[in-house]
Coordinates of C-alpha atoms in Angstrom, one line a residue:
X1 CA 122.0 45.1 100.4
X2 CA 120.1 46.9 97.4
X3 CA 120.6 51.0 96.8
X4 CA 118.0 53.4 97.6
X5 CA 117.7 53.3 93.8
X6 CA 117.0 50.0 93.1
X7 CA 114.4 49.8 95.9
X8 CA 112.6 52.8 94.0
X9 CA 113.1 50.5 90.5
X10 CA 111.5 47.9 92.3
X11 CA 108.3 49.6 93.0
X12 CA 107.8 51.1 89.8
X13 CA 108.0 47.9 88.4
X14 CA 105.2 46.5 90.5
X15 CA 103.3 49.5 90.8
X16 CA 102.4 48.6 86.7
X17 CA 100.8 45.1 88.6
X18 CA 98.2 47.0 90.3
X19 CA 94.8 46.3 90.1
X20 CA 93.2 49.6 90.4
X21 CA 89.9 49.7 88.2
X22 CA 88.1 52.2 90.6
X23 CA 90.1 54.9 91.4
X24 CA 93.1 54.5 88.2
X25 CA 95.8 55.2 91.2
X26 CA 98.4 52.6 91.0
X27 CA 101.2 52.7 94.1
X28 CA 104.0 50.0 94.3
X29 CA 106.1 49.4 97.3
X30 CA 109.4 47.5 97.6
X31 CA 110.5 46.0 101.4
X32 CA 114.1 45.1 101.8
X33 CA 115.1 43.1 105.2
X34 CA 117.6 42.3 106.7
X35 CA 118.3 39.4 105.1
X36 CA 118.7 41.6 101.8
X37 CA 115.7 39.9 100.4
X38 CA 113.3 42.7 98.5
X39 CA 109.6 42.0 98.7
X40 CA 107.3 43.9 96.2
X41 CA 103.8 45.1 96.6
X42 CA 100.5 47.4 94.7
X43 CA 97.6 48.5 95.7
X44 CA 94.8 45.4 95.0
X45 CA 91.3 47.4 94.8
X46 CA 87.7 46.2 95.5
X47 CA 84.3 47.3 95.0
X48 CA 83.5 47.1 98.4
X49 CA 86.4 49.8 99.3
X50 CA 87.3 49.0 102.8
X51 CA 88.8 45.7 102.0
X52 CA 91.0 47.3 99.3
X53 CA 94.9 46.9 100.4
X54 CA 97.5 48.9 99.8
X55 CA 100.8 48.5 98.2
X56 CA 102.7 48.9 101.4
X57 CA 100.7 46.5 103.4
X58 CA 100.8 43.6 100.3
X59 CA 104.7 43.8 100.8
X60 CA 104.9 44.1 104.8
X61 CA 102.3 41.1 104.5
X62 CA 104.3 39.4 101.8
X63 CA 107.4 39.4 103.9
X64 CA 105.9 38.1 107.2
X65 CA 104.1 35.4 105.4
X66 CA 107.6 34.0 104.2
X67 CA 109.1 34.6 107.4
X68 CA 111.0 37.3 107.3
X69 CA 110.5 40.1 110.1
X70 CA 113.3 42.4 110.5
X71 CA 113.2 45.6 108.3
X72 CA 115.9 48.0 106.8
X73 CA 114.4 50.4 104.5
X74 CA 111.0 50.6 102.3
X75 CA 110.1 52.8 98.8
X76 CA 107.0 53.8 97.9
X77 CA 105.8 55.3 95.2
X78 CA 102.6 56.6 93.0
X79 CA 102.1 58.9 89.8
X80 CA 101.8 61.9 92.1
X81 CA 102.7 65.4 92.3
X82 CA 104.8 65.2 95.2
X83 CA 106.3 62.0 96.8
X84 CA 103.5 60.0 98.0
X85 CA 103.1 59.5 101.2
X86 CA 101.4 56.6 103.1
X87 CA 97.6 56.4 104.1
X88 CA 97.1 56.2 107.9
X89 CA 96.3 52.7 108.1
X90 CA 99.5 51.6 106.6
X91 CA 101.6 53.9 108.6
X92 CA 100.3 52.0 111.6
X93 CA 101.3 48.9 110.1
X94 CA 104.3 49.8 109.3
X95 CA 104.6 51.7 112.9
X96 CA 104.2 48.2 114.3
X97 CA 106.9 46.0 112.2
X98 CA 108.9 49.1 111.8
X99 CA 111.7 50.6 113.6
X100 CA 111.5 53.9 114.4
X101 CA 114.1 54.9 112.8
X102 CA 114.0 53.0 109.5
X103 CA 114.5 54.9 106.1
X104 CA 111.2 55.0 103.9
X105 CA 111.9 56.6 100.5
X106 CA 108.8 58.1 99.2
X107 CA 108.8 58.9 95.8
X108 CA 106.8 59.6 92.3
X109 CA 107.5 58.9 88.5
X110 CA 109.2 62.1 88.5
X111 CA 111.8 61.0 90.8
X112 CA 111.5 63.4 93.4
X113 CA 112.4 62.0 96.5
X114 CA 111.3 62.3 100.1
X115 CA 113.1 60.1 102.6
X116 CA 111.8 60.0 106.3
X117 CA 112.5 57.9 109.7
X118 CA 109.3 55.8 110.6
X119 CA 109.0 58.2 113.3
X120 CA 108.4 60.9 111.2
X121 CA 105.7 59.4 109.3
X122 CA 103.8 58.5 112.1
X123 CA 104.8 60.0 115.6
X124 CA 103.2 58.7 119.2
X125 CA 101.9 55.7 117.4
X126 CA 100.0 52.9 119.0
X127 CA 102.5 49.8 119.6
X128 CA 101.9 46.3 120.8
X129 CA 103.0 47.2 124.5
X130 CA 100.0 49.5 124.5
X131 CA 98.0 46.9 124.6
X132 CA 100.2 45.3 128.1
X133 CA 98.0 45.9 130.9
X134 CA 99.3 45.3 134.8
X135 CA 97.1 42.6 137.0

């Protein structure tokens, strides 16, 4: 299993990647799972802003498409003041594929560092077995 730090490396690295020609805010993410394997992801921007995605969704995404579904820790980070946190529609992804108590290390280039349980981020959130109904 990587460190904590090398997670952060990991999505500084791919933060550089991102394509981000509207709003100049590049964000990388870095998934480990239990498998150890680390999957990397920016923020991919388009004109037509609702179909921009996020850096933490391209990795969750990147991860499921190879198979891989089981979660241990995630970093994120942006060129922010304070550790950047997620946007609400990745926190429900992540909510979703997520346990609640996984470690996500939110960070900026500064290297401050905010680590949180998934629970934290995104309390009373809306799971699959919400969606169960009794006949």
């Amino acid at each position: 299993m990587k460190t904590k730090q090398a997670l952060i490396e990991a999505a500084k690295t791919i933060r550089e990647k991102a394509y981000v020609p509207y709003s100049r805010f590049q964000v990388g993410a870095a998934l480990q799972t239990v498998s150890g394997n680390i999957y990397t992801g920016c923020n991919i921007e388009n004109a037509a802003y609702p179909v921009t995605c996020c850096a933490e969704r391209v990795a969750i995404f990147q991860a499921i498409a190879n198979g891989e579904k089981s979660f241990t820790e995630m970093a994120v980070v942006a060129d922010t003041e304070r550790p950047v946190p997620p946007c609400g529609s990745c926190r429900q992804v992540m909510s979703e594929f997520f346990p609640s108590d996984m470690l996500i290390h939110l960070t900026n280039l500064k290297e401050d560092v905010k680590t949180v349980k998934m629970e934290e981020l995104l309390p009373f959130s809306f799971q699959p077995s919400d969606l169960e109904q009794e006949v």
